Coordinates of C-alpha atoms in Angstrom, one line a residue:
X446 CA 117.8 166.7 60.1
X447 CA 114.4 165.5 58.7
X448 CA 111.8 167.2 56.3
X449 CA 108.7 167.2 58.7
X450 CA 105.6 168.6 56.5
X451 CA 102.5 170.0 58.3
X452 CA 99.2 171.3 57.0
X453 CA 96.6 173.4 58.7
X454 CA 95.4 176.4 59.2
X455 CA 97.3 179.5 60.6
X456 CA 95.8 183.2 61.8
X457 CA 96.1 186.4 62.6
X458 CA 96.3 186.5 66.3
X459 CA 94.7 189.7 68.4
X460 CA 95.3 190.0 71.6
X461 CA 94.6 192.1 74.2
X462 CA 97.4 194.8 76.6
X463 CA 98.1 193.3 79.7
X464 CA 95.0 190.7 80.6
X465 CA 92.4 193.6 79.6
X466 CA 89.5 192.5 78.9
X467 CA 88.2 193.4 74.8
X468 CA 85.6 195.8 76.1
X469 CA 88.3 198.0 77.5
X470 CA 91.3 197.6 74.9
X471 CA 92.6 200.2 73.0
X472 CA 94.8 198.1 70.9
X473 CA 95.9 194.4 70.2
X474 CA 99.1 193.3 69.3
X475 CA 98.9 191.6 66.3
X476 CA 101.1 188.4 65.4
X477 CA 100.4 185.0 63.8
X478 CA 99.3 181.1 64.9
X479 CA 97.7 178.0 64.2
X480 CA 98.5 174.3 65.4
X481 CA 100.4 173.3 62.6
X482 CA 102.4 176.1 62.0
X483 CA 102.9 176.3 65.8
X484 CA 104.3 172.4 65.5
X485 CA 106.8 173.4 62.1
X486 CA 107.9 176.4 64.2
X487 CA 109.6 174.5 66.5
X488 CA 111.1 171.5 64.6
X489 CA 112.3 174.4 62.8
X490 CA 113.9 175.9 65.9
X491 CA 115.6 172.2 66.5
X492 CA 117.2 172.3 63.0
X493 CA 114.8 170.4 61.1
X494 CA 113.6 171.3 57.0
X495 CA 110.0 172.3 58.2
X496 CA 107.3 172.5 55.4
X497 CA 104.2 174.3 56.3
X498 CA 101.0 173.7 54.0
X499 CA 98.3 175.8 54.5
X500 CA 96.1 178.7 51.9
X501 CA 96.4 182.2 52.3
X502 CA 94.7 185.1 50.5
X503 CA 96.2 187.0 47.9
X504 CA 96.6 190.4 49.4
X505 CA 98.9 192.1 51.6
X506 CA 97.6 190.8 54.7
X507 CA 98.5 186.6 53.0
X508 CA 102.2 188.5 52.2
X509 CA 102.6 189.6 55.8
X510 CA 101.7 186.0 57.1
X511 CA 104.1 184.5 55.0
X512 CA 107.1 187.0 55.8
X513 CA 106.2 186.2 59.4
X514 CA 106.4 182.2 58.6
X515 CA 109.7 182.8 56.4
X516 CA 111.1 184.7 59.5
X517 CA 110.9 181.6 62.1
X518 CA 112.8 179.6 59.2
X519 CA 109.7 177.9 57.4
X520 CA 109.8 176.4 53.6
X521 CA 106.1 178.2 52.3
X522 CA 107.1 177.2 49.2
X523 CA 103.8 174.6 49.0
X524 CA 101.3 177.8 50.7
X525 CA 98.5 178.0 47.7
X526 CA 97.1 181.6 47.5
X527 CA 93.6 182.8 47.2
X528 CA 90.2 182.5 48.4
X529 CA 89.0 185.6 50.6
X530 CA 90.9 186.0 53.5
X531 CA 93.0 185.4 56.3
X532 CA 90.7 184.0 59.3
X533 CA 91.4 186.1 62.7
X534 CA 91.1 185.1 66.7
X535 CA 90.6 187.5 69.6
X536 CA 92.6 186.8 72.8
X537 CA 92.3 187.3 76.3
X538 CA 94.9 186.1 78.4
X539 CA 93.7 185.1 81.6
X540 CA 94.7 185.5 85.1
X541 CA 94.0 184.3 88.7
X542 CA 90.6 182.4 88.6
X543 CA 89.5 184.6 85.5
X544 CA 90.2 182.1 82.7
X545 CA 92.1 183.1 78.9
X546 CA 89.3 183.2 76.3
X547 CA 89.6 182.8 72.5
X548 CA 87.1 184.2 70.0
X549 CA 87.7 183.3 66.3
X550 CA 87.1 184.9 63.4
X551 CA 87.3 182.2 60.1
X552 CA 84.4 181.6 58.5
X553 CA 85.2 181.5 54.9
X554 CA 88.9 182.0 55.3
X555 CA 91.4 180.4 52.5
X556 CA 92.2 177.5 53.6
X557 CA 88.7 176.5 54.9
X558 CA 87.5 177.0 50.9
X559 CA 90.3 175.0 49.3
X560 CA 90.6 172.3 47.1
X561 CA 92.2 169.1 46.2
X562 CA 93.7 170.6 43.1
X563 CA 95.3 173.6 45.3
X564 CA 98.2 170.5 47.0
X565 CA 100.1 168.2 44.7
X566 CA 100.6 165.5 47.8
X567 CA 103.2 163.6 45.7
X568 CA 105.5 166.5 45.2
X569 CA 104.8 168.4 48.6
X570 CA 105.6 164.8 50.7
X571 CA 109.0 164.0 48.2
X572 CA 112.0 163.4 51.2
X573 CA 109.3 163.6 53.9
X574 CA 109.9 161.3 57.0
X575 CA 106.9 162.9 58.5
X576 CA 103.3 164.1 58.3
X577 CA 101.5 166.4 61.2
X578 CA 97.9 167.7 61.2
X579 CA 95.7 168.1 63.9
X580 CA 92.1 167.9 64.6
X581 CA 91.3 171.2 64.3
X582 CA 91.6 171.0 60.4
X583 CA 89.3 168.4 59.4
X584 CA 86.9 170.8 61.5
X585 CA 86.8 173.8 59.3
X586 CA 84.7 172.1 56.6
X587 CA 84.1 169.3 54.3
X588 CA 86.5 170.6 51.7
X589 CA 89.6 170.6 54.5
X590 CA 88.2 167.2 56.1
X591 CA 88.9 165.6 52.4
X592 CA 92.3 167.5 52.0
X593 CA 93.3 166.1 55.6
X594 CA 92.2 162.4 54.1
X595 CA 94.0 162.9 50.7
X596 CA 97.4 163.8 52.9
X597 CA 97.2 161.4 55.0
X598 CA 96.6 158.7 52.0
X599 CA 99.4 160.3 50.1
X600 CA 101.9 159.8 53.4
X601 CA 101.2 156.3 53.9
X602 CA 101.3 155.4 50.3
X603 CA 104.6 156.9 50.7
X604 CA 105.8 155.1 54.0
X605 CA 105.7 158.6 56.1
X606 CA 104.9 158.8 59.4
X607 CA 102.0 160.0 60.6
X608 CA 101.1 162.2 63.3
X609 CA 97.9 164.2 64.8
X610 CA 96.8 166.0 67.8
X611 CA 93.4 165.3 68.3
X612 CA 92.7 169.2 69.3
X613 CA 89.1 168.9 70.0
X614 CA 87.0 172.4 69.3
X615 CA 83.9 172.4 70.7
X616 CA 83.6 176.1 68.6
X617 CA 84.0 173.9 65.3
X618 CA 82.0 171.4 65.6
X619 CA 80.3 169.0 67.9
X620 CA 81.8 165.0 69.5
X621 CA 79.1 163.4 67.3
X622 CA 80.7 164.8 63.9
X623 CA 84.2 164.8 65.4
X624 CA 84.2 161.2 66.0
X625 CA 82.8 160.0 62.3
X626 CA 85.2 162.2 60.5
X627 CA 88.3 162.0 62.9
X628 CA 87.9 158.2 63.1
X629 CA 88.2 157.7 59.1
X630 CA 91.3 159.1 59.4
X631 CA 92.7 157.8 62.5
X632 CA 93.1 154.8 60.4
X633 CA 96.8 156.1 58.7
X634 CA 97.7 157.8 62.0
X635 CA 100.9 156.5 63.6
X636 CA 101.4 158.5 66.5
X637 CA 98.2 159.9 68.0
X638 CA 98.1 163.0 70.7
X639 CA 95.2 163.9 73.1
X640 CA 95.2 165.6 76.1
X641 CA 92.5 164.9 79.1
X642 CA 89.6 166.0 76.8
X643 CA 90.2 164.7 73.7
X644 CA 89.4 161.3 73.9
X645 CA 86.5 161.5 75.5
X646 CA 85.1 164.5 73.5
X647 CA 86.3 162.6 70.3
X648 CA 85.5 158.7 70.9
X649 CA 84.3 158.5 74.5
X650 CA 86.9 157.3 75.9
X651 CA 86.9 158.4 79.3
X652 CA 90.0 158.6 82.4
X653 CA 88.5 156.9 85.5
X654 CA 89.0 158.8 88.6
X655 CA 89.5 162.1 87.0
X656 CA 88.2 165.6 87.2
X657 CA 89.5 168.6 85.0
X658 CA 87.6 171.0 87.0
X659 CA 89.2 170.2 89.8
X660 CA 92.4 169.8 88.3
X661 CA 92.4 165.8 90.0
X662 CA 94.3 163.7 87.3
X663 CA 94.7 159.7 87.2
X664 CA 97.7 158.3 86.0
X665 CA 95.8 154.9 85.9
X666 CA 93.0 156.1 83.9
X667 CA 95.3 158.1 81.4
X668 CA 97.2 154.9 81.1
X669 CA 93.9 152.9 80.5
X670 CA 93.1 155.5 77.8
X671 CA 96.3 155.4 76.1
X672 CA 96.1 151.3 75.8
X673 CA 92.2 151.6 74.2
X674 CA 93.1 154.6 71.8
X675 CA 96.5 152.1 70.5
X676 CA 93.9 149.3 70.5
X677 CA 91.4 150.7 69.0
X678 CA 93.2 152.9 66.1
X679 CA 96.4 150.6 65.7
X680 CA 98.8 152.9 66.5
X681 CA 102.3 152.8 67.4
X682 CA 102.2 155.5 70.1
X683 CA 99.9 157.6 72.6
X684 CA 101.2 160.6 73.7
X685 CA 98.3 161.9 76.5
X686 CA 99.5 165.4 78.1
X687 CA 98.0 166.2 81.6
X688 CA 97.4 169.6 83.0
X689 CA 96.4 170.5 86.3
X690 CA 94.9 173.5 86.4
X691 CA 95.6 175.5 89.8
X692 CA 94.6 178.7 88.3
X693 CA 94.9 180.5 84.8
X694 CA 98.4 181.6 85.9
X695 CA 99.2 178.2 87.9
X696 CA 99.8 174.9 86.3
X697 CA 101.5 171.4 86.8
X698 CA 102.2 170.1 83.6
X699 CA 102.9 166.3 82.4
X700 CA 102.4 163.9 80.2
X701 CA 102.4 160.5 79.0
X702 CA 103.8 158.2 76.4
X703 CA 102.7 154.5 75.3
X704 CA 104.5 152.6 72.8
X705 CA 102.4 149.4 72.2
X706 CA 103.7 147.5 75.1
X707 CA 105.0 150.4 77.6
X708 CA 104.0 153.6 79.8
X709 CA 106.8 156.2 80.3
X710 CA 105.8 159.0 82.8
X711 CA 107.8 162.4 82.4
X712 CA 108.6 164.5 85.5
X713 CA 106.0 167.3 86.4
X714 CA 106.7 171.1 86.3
X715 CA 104.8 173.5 88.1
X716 CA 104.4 176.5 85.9
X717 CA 103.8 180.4 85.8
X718 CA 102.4 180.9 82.8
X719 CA 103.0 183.9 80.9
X720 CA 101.2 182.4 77.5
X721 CA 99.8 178.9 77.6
X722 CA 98.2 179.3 74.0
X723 CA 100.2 176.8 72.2
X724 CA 101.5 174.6 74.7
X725 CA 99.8 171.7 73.3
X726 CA 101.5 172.2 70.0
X727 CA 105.2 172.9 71.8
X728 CA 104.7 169.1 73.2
X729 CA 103.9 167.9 69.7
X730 CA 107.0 169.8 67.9
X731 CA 109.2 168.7 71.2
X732 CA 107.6 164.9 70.6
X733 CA 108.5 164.9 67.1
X734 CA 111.9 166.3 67.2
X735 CA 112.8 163.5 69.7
X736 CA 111.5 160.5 68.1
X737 CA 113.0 161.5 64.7
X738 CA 116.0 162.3 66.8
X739 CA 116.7 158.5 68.1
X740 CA 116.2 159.6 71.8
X741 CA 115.1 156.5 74.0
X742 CA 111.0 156.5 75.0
X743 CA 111.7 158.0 78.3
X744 CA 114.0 160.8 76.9
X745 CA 111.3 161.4 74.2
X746 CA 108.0 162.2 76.9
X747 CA 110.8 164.5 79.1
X748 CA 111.9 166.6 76.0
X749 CA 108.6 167.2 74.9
X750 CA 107.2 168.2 78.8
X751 CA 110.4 170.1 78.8
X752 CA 110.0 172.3 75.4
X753 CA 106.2 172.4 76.7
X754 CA 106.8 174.0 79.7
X755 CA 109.6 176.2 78.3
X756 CA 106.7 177.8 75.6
X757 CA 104.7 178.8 78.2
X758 CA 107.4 181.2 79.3
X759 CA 107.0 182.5 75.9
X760 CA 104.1 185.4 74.2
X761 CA 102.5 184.3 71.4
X762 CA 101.5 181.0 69.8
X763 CA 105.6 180.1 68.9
X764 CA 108.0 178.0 71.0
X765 CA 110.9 180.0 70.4
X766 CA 113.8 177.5 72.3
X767 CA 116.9 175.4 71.0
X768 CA 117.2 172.3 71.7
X769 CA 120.3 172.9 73.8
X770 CA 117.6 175.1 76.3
X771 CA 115.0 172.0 76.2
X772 CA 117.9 169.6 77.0
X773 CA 119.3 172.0 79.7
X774 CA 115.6 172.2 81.5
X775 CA 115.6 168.3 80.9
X776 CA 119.1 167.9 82.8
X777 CA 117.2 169.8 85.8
X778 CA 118.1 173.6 85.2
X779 CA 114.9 175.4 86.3
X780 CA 116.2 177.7 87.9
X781 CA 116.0 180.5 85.3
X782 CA 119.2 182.0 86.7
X783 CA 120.9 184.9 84.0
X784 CA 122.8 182.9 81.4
X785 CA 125.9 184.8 81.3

């Protein structure tokens, strides 16, 4: 299996008992998430060497993080330590037509603070095949914007693949400062995912005939958006996820993959969603395990709807699944019968 090395930022995650709201909680259960680490969780589930690369504080709270990360079979050997403190997010998970909510807590946290001398690129990257980040890192500040930039320079220099979710925040910052910083890097991005927000929010490219609202998706305008994000950024693949939105606890979940020349469609699943926080980042650890796995285009989109839908069976920010589960959902076992 491949090294696969991605850099971010991960959390304490807070949630709530049992959809209550935080104004009548008694308690949170306390775990740990972020995109990237959500991403080298599961290539570490599939059997791959999974670097995370992120900045924790030096206190018990950074130690407790990193036991957690160790625990899902991370390497953290490349996790600089210091700066103040672990940043925090509140959840509420949704339900019926109330939606989930997320309230963060980083300002100032580790990673946000760090610096170009805290990641030796070279060293970090040596036997890498592959590179992840997402957009919600450049977002933090200017200091993570340039380390995103550094990596990415330091991947293609060394003839890694690149990948990145575009993972627009509107919490972090706006589509205006998106766009200028996201687009100097899109230009040493090989694979580049978005889901029906992103690229418009991002570089305003909007799907025709489509309402997220509503929940009304086009494939023909996804497929049109694919073809100008490849156009415009050069790269070698779109991957465009599509939820329909029936309710908080109701989805149908897809996606889409372009290749430069083709459009492969993956079967949709109707969900019940236990925990959708994360999903996006399932379908990027599910993407990347297949295309560094030699599975054909059309196998590729369908294992990495399948791990998707599979983590949102799951509670917390981790797909916790084998690749033998993904490939069994895949081969058209939904019926969640006992395994005996």
């Amino acid at each position: 299996m491949a090294k696969v090395v991605t850099f971010g930022e991960v959390m304490l995650r807070l949630q709530t008992y049992r959809h209550q709201r935080i104004v009548q909680t008694t308690g949170f259960e306390a775990t740990f998430g972020g995109g990237e680490a959500n991403v080298a969780v599961s290539l570490a589930a599939y059997g791959h060497e999974a670097y995370f690369v992120t900045k924790l504080p030096e206190n018990l709270v950074g130690n407790w993080c990193v036991a957690e990360l160790r625990k899902y079979g991370l390497e953290t050997k490349y996790i600089a330590r210091g700066g103040e403190r672990l940043g925090v997010y509140y959840v509420e998970k949704g339900a019926a037509q109330r939606a989930s909510t997320v309230t963060y807590d980083r300002a100032h946290s580790s990673i946000s603070t760090a610096k170009p001398e805290d990641f030796d690129w070279e060293t970090i990257f040596d036997g890498a095949a592959w590179f992840h980040f997402t957009g919600i890192t450049p977002a933090l500040s200017e200091e993570t914007a340039e380390l995103c930039l550094l990596a990415c320079k330091a991947a293609k220099k060394l003839g890694i693949t690149v990948s990145c979710d575009l993972n627009f925040r509107k919490k972090l910052w706006t589509s205006e400062k998106a766009g200028q910083v996201m687009s100097g890097l899109m230009e040493y991005v090989d694979v580049c995912i978005a889901n029906e927000e992103d690229a418009e929010k991002v570089f305003g490219i909007h799907a025709a005939e489509t309402d997220i609202i509503s929940g009304e998706l086009s494939d023909a305008g996804y497929r049109d958006v694919a073809k100008q994000l490849a156009d415009r950024f050069g790269f070698s693949h779109v991957a465009i996820t599509l939820r329909e939105s029936v309710s908080a606890s109701v989805n149908n979940w897809s996606a889409l993959l372009y290749d430069g020349k083709e459009y492969y469609k993956s079967k949709k699943y109707h969900i019940n969603i236990v925990d959708r926080v994360g999903g996006g980042d399932s379908f990027g650890g599910g993407l990347i395990h297949a295309m560094l796995d030699g599975y054909s285009m059309q196998d590729t989109i369908e294992y990495a709807v399948a791990a998707s839908c599979l983590k949102h069976s799951i509670e917390g920010d981790f797909n916790l699944v084998s690749v033998k589960e993904v490939q069994s959902l895949m081969q058209g076992d939904g019926s969640g019968r006992v395994q005996r």
